Amino acid sequence: MGPHPAVAAIRLAVRRVLHDVLNELSELPHATVGRGRPGCGHTGARLATAEPPLVLVACSGGADSMALASALAFEARKLSVRAGGITVDHGLQAGSGLRAAEVAVRLTEMDLDPVEAIAVSVGRDGGPEAAARDARYAALDEAADRLGAAAVLLGHTRDDQAETVLLGLARGSGIRSLSGMAAVSPTGRYRRPFLQLDRQTARKACLVQQLPVWDDPMNADPAYTRSRLRHEGLPALEKALGKGVVEALARTAQLSRDDADALDAWAADVDASVRDESGLLDCTKLYALPPAVRRRVLRRALVTAGSPAGSLFARHVEEVERLITGWRGQRAINLPGRVEARRQGGRLVIRQG
């Protein structure tokens, strides 16, 4: 008799990702993998027949990440992969250090190695949720670099994807926000095997395997936007529109990602053609571009000049775009990262001041 359907589903999802990682590694030269190689993410990892590649799981102790850790532990034993685990202590609740230590023990009991519990200091930039996320990814990046991990697995599910799409829609920040989370990050480091699985499948897999699960009270705290959306917003939508809202939103994410990737590629291709000999953006040539492509060219230029991508919103880009499409002698526009954009002599001058 085979495993429970929920367990089989999570293992299959992880098996596919591990095969992807191994296939990508097999295509690399049989030498040290380049640090920060585009599209790879195997930072500092060394291809060697004596030591299989290391894949880490980021585990909070919740149902999604515990299910992911169990599937990684099971599948890694069948493949040429070493499996390790990282749990991050954000220090935002009493006893968080003890809980992180408990999660590390559970991961060790699954035969994951290495296993680390990493304490971080959470700042305030962007609000509590964004600050915690930034601190968590910084810790995961540091651990992956130090341990030479080929990939880091994250436990986001289809439900998380639906919430991300709705949050992007509420911000009105364009098709890229509607594309949600990528199954594979641009560098190839982060992988999300469960984006096609619902949260209930992960929880059921933990139940039938008798895996202890910690339910973070912050996930039910109405002070946090995502929590309100999860417990109030999505149920209200399903009540009004019927079942299938989560699946439809996840499908919207994939379609939006395909469109956004195509538009980003178009913008990258035309970037050089809309600049003059000195490298400044030509306003007349920018005006001739489709708006979706023009805004992407502008955003790329602003980020290159030093404006932080995470702080650069659609409204900022739209203000700069008006220097092209609605020029009336406006003054320079101040943007995040102390970047300034001004129109001068038919050119768009973007500099950090």
Coordinates of C-alpha atoms in Angstrom, one line a residue:
M1 CA 0.0 0.0 0.0
G2 CA 1.4 3.4 -1.0
P3 CA 1.5 6.6 1.1
H4 CA -1.5 8.7 1.8
P5 CA -2.4 10.9 -1.2
A6 CA -1.4 14.1 0.6
V7 CA 2.0 12.6 1.4
A8 CA 2.4 11.3 -2.2
A9 CA 1.5 14.8 -3.5
I10 CA 4.1 16.7 -1.5
R11 CA 6.8 14.1 -2.2
L12 CA 6.2 14.3 -5.9
A13 CA 6.4 18.1 -5.9
V14 CA 9.7 17.9 -4.1
R15 CA 11.1 15.1 -6.3
R16 CA 10.4 17.2 -9.4
V17 CA 12.3 20.2 -8.0
L18 CA 15.2 18.1 -6.9
H19 CA 15.4 16.6 -10.4
D20 CA 15.5 20.1 -11.8
V21 CA 18.3 21.1 -9.5
L22 CA 20.3 18.0 -10.4
N23 CA 19.7 18.5 -14.1
E24 CA 20.9 22.1 -13.9
L25 CA 24.0 21.1 -12.0
S26 CA 24.8 18.4 -14.6
E27 CA 24.9 21.1 -17.3
L28 CA 27.5 23.1 -15.5
P29 CA 31.3 22.7 -16.1
H30 CA 32.8 20.1 -13.7
A31 CA 34.5 22.8 -11.6
T32 CA 33.6 25.3 -9.0
V33 CA 30.3 26.9 -9.7
G34 CA 30.7 30.7 -10.3
R35 CA 29.6 32.9 -7.4
G36 CA 26.3 34.6 -8.3
R37 CA 26.1 33.0 -11.7
P38 CA 22.9 34.4 -13.4
G39 CA 20.1 31.9 -13.5
C40 CA 21.9 29.5 -11.3
G41 CA 22.0 30.3 -7.6
H42 CA 24.4 27.5 -6.7
T43 CA 26.6 30.1 -4.9
G44 CA 29.9 28.7 -3.9
A45 CA 28.8 25.1 -4.4
R46 CA 31.5 22.8 -5.7
L47 CA 30.6 20.0 -8.1
A48 CA 32.4 16.9 -6.9
T49 CA 31.5 13.3 -7.2
A50 CA 32.5 12.7 -3.6
E51 CA 30.0 15.1 -2.2
P52 CA 26.4 15.4 -3.6
P53 CA 24.9 18.9 -3.7
L54 CA 23.2 20.4 -0.7
V55 CA 19.6 21.5 -0.7
L56 CA 18.3 23.4 2.3
V57 CA 14.7 23.7 3.5
A58 CA 13.6 27.0 5.2
C59 CA 11.3 25.7 8.0
S60 CA 9.3 27.8 10.5
G61 CA 7.7 24.8 12.2
G62 CA 4.4 25.5 10.5
A63 CA 2.5 22.8 8.6
D64 CA 3.6 24.0 5.1
S65 CA 7.3 24.0 5.9
M66 CA 7.2 20.9 8.1
A67 CA 5.5 19.0 5.3
L68 CA 8.2 20.3 2.9
A69 CA 11.0 19.3 5.3
S70 CA 9.6 15.8 5.6
A71 CA 9.3 15.4 1.8
L72 CA 12.8 16.7 1.3
A73 CA 14.2 14.3 3.8
F74 CA 12.4 11.3 2.2
E75 CA 13.3 12.2 -1.4
A76 CA 16.9 13.2 -0.8
R77 CA 17.7 9.7 0.5
K78 CA 16.6 8.3 -2.9
L79 CA 18.6 10.8 -5.0
S80 CA 22.2 12.1 -5.0
V81 CA 21.3 15.0 -2.7
R82 CA 22.2 16.1 0.8
A83 CA 19.3 17.7 2.7
G84 CA 19.7 20.3 5.4
G85 CA 17.4 22.7 7.2
I86 CA 17.4 26.3 8.4
T87 CA 15.0 27.9 10.8
V88 CA 15.0 31.6 11.5
D89 CA 14.2 33.1 14.9
H90 CA 12.8 36.6 14.2
G91 CA 12.7 37.4 17.9
L92 CA 9.3 39.0 17.7
Q93 CA 7.5 36.9 20.3
A94 CA 8.3 35.6 23.8
G95 CA 9.9 32.2 23.6
S96 CA 10.8 32.5 19.9
G97 CA 14.3 31.2 20.6
L98 CA 13.1 28.1 22.3
R99 CA 10.6 27.4 19.5
A100 CA 13.4 27.8 16.9
A101 CA 15.6 25.3 18.9
E102 CA 12.6 22.9 18.9
V103 CA 12.2 23.1 15.2
A104 CA 15.9 22.5 14.7
V105 CA 15.6 19.3 16.8
R106 CA 12.7 18.1 14.7
L107 CA 14.6 18.7 11.5
T108 CA 17.6 16.8 12.9
E109 CA 15.3 13.9 13.9
M110 CA 14.3 13.8 10.2
D111 CA 18.1 13.1 9.4
L112 CA 18.6 16.5 7.8
D113 CA 22.2 17.7 8.1
P114 CA 23.3 20.4 8.5
V115 CA 20.6 22.0 10.6
E116 CA 20.8 25.6 11.9
A117 CA 18.6 27.9 14.0
I118 CA 19.6 31.5 13.1
A119 CA 18.5 34.5 15.2
V120 CA 18.0 37.8 13.3
S121 CA 17.3 41.4 14.2
V122 CA 14.1 42.7 12.4
G123 CA 14.2 46.4 11.4
R124 CA 11.3 48.7 10.7
D125 CA 11.6 49.6 7.0
G126 CA 8.5 48.9 5.0
G127 CA 6.4 47.8 8.0
P128 CA 6.7 44.7 10.3
E129 CA 5.8 42.1 7.6
A130 CA 8.3 43.4 5.0
A131 CA 11.0 43.9 7.6
A132 CA 10.7 40.4 8.9
R133 CA 10.8 39.0 5.4
D134 CA 13.9 41.0 4.5
A135 CA 15.7 39.8 7.7
R136 CA 14.6 36.2 7.0
Y137 CA 15.9 36.2 3.4
A138 CA 19.2 37.9 4.4
A139 CA 19.7 35.1 6.9
L140 CA 18.9 32.4 4.3
D141 CA 21.2 34.0 1.8
E142 CA 24.0 34.1 4.3
A143 CA 23.5 30.4 5.3
A144 CA 23.2 29.3 1.7
D145 CA 26.4 31.1 0.7
R146 CA 28.3 29.8 3.8
L147 CA 27.2 26.2 3.4
G148 CA 27.5 26.1 -0.4
A149 CA 23.8 25.2 -0.9
A150 CA 22.6 24.5 -4.5
A151 CA 19.0 25.6 -3.6
V152 CA 16.8 26.6 -0.8
L153 CA 13.2 25.3 -0.7
L154 CA 10.3 27.4 0.5
G155 CA 6.9 26.1 1.7
H156 CA 4.6 28.7 0.0
T157 CA 1.4 27.1 -1.2
R158 CA -1.3 27.9 -3.8
D159 CA -3.2 29.7 -1.0
D160 CA -0.2 31.9 -0.3
Q161 CA 0.0 32.6 -4.0
A162 CA -3.7 33.7 -4.1
E163 CA -3.1 36.0 -1.2
T164 CA -0.1 37.5 -2.8
V165 CA -2.1 38.2 -6.0
L166 CA -4.8 39.9 -4.1
L167 CA -2.4 42.1 -2.2
G168 CA -0.8 43.1 -5.4
L169 CA -4.2 44.0 -6.9
A170 CA -5.0 46.1 -3.8
R171 CA -1.8 48.1 -4.2
G172 CA -2.6 48.7 -7.9
S173 CA 1.1 48.1 -8.7
G174 CA 0.8 46.4 -12.1
I175 CA 1.0 43.1 -13.7
R176 CA 4.3 42.1 -12.1
S177 CA 2.6 42.2 -8.7
L178 CA -0.3 40.1 -10.0
S179 CA 2.2 37.5 -11.1
G180 CA 2.8 36.6 -7.5
M181 CA 5.7 34.4 -6.4
A182 CA 7.9 32.6 -8.8
A183 CA 8.3 28.9 -8.6
V184 CA 12.1 29.6 -9.1
S185 CA 13.7 32.8 -8.1
P186 CA 15.7 34.8 -10.8
T187 CA 19.0 33.5 -9.4
G188 CA 17.7 29.9 -9.2
R189 CA 18.5 29.8 -5.5
Y190 CA 14.9 29.7 -4.1
R191 CA 12.4 27.0 -5.2
R192 CA 8.8 26.8 -4.2
P193 CA 7.6 23.2 -4.8
F194 CA 4.1 23.6 -3.3
L195 CA 2.7 26.5 -5.5
Q196 CA 0.4 24.0 -7.2
L197 CA -0.7 22.4 -3.9
D198 CA -3.2 23.9 -1.4
R199 CA -2.5 24.6 2.3
Q200 CA -4.9 21.8 3.4
T201 CA -2.8 19.2 1.5
A202 CA 0.3 20.2 3.5
R203 CA -1.5 20.1 6.7
K204 CA -3.0 16.7 6.0
A205 CA 0.4 15.4 5.2
C206 CA 1.7 16.5 8.6
L207 CA -1.3 14.9 10.3
V208 CA -1.0 11.5 8.7
Q209 CA 2.8 11.5 9.3
Q210 CA 2.2 12.6 12.9
L211 CA 4.5 15.6 12.5
P212 CA 4.2 18.2 15.2
V213 CA 3.2 21.6 13.8
W214 CA 3.4 25.1 15.3
D215 CA 0.7 27.5 14.4
D216 CA 2.2 31.0 14.5
P217 CA -0.3 33.3 16.3
M218 CA 0.8 36.2 14.1
N219 CA -0.8 34.4 11.2
A220 CA -4.2 34.9 12.9
D221 CA -3.5 38.4 14.2
P222 CA -5.8 40.9 12.4
A223 CA -3.2 43.6 12.9
Y224 CA -1.4 42.2 9.8
T225 CA -2.8 42.7 6.3
R226 CA -2.2 39.2 5.1
S227 CA -3.8 37.7 8.2
R228 CA -7.0 39.7 7.6
L229 CA -7.0 38.7 3.9
R230 CA -6.5 35.0 4.8
H231 CA -9.2 34.9 7.5
E232 CA -11.7 37.5 6.2
G233 CA -11.0 38.5 2.7
L234 CA -10.6 35.2 0.9
P235 CA -13.5 33.5 2.7
A236 CA -15.8 36.5 1.8
L237 CA -14.7 36.2 -1.9
E238 CA -15.5 32.4 -1.9
K239 CA -18.8 33.1 -0.3
A240 CA -19.7 35.7 -2.9
L241 CA -18.2 34.0 -6.0
G242 CA -18.2 30.3 -5.1
K243 CA -15.4 27.8 -4.7
G244 CA -12.4 27.9 -7.0
V245 CA -11.3 31.5 -6.2
V246 CA -7.9 30.4 -4.9
E247 CA -7.3 28.2 -8.0
A248 CA -8.3 31.0 -10.3
L249 CA -6.1 33.6 -8.6
A250 CA -3.1 31.2 -8.8
R251 CA -3.8 30.7 -12.5
T252 CA -4.0 34.5 -12.9
A253 CA -0.5 34.7 -11.3
Q254 CA 1.0 32.3 -13.9
L255 CA -0.6 34.1 -16.8
S256 CA 0.5 37.5 -15.5
R257 CA 4.0 36.2 -15.0
D258 CA 4.2 35.0 -18.6
D259 CA 3.0 38.4 -19.8
A260 CA 5.3 40.4 -17.5
D261 CA 8.4 38.3 -18.5
A262 CA 7.7 39.0 -22.1
L263 CA 7.3 42.7 -21.5
D264 CA 10.4 42.8 -19.4
A265 CA 12.4 41.1 -22.2
W266 CA 11.0 43.6 -24.7
A267 CA 12.0 46.6 -22.5
A268 CA 15.5 45.1 -22.1
D269 CA 15.9 44.7 -25.9
V270 CA 14.9 48.3 -26.7
D271 CA 16.7 50.0 -23.9
A272 CA 19.8 50.8 -25.9
S273 CA 17.8 52.1 -28.9
V274 CA 16.1 54.8 -26.9
R275 CA 19.3 56.4 -25.6
D276 CA 21.6 59.0 -27.2
E277 CA 25.3 58.7 -27.7
S278 CA 26.0 59.8 -24.1
G279 CA 23.6 57.1 -22.7
L280 CA 20.8 59.5 -21.8
L281 CA 17.2 58.5 -22.5
D282 CA 15.7 60.3 -25.4
C283 CA 12.2 61.5 -24.6
T284 CA 10.9 61.4 -28.2
K285 CA 11.9 57.8 -28.6
L286 CA 10.5 56.9 -25.2
Y287 CA 7.2 58.6 -26.2
A288 CA 6.9 56.3 -29.2
L289 CA 7.1 53.1 -27.1
P290 CA 3.9 51.3 -25.9
P291 CA 3.2 52.5 -22.3
A292 CA 3.8 49.1 -20.7
V293 CA 7.3 48.9 -22.3
R294 CA 8.1 52.6 -21.6
R295 CA 7.3 52.2 -17.9
R296 CA 9.6 49.2 -17.7
V297 CA 12.5 51.0 -19.4
L298 CA 12.0 53.9 -16.9
R299 CA 11.9 51.5 -13.9
R300 CA 15.1 49.8 -15.1
A301 CA 16.8 53.1 -15.4
L302 CA 15.7 54.3 -11.9
V303 CA 16.8 51.1 -10.2
T304 CA 20.1 51.2 -12.1
A305 CA 20.6 54.8 -10.8
G306 CA 20.2 53.6 -7.2
S307 CA 16.5 53.7 -6.4
P308 CA 15.7 50.5 -4.3
A309 CA 13.4 48.2 -6.3
G310 CA 11.4 47.4 -3.1
S311 CA 10.6 51.0 -2.5
L312 CA 10.0 52.0 -6.1
F313 CA 6.2 51.9 -6.7
A314 CA 4.0 52.3 -9.8
R315 CA 3.1 55.8 -8.7
H316 CA 6.8 56.8 -8.7
V317 CA 7.3 55.5 -12.3
E318 CA 4.1 57.2 -13.4
E319 CA 5.4 60.5 -12.1
V320 CA 8.6 60.1 -14.1
E321 CA 6.6 59.0 -17.1
R322 CA 4.7 62.3 -17.1
L323 CA 8.0 64.0 -17.9
I324 CA 7.7 62.2 -21.2
T325 CA 4.0 62.1 -21.9
G326 CA 2.8 65.3 -20.2
W327 CA 5.7 67.7 -20.3
R328 CA 4.7 71.1 -19.1
G329 CA 8.1 72.3 -17.7
Q330 CA 7.8 70.4 -14.4
R331 CA 10.5 70.5 -11.9
A332 CA 12.7 67.5 -11.0
I333 CA 11.1 64.5 -9.3
N334 CA 12.6 63.1 -6.1
L335 CA 12.5 59.3 -5.8
P336 CA 13.4 56.7 -3.2
G337 CA 17.2 56.2 -2.8
R338 CA 17.9 59.9 -3.2
V339 CA 17.4 59.5 -7.0
E340 CA 16.3 62.5 -9.0
A341 CA 14.7 62.5 -12.5
R342 CA 14.4 65.6 -14.6
R343 CA 13.8 66.4 -18.3
Q344 CA 16.5 68.5 -19.8
G345 CA 17.0 69.4 -23.5
G346 CA 14.7 66.6 -24.7
R347 CA 16.6 64.0 -22.6
L348 CA 15.7 62.3 -19.3
V349 CA 18.5 62.8 -16.8
I350 CA 18.4 60.4 -13.9
R351 CA 21.0 60.6 -11.2
Q352 CA 21.6 60.0 -7.5
G353 CA 22.2 63.2 -5.6

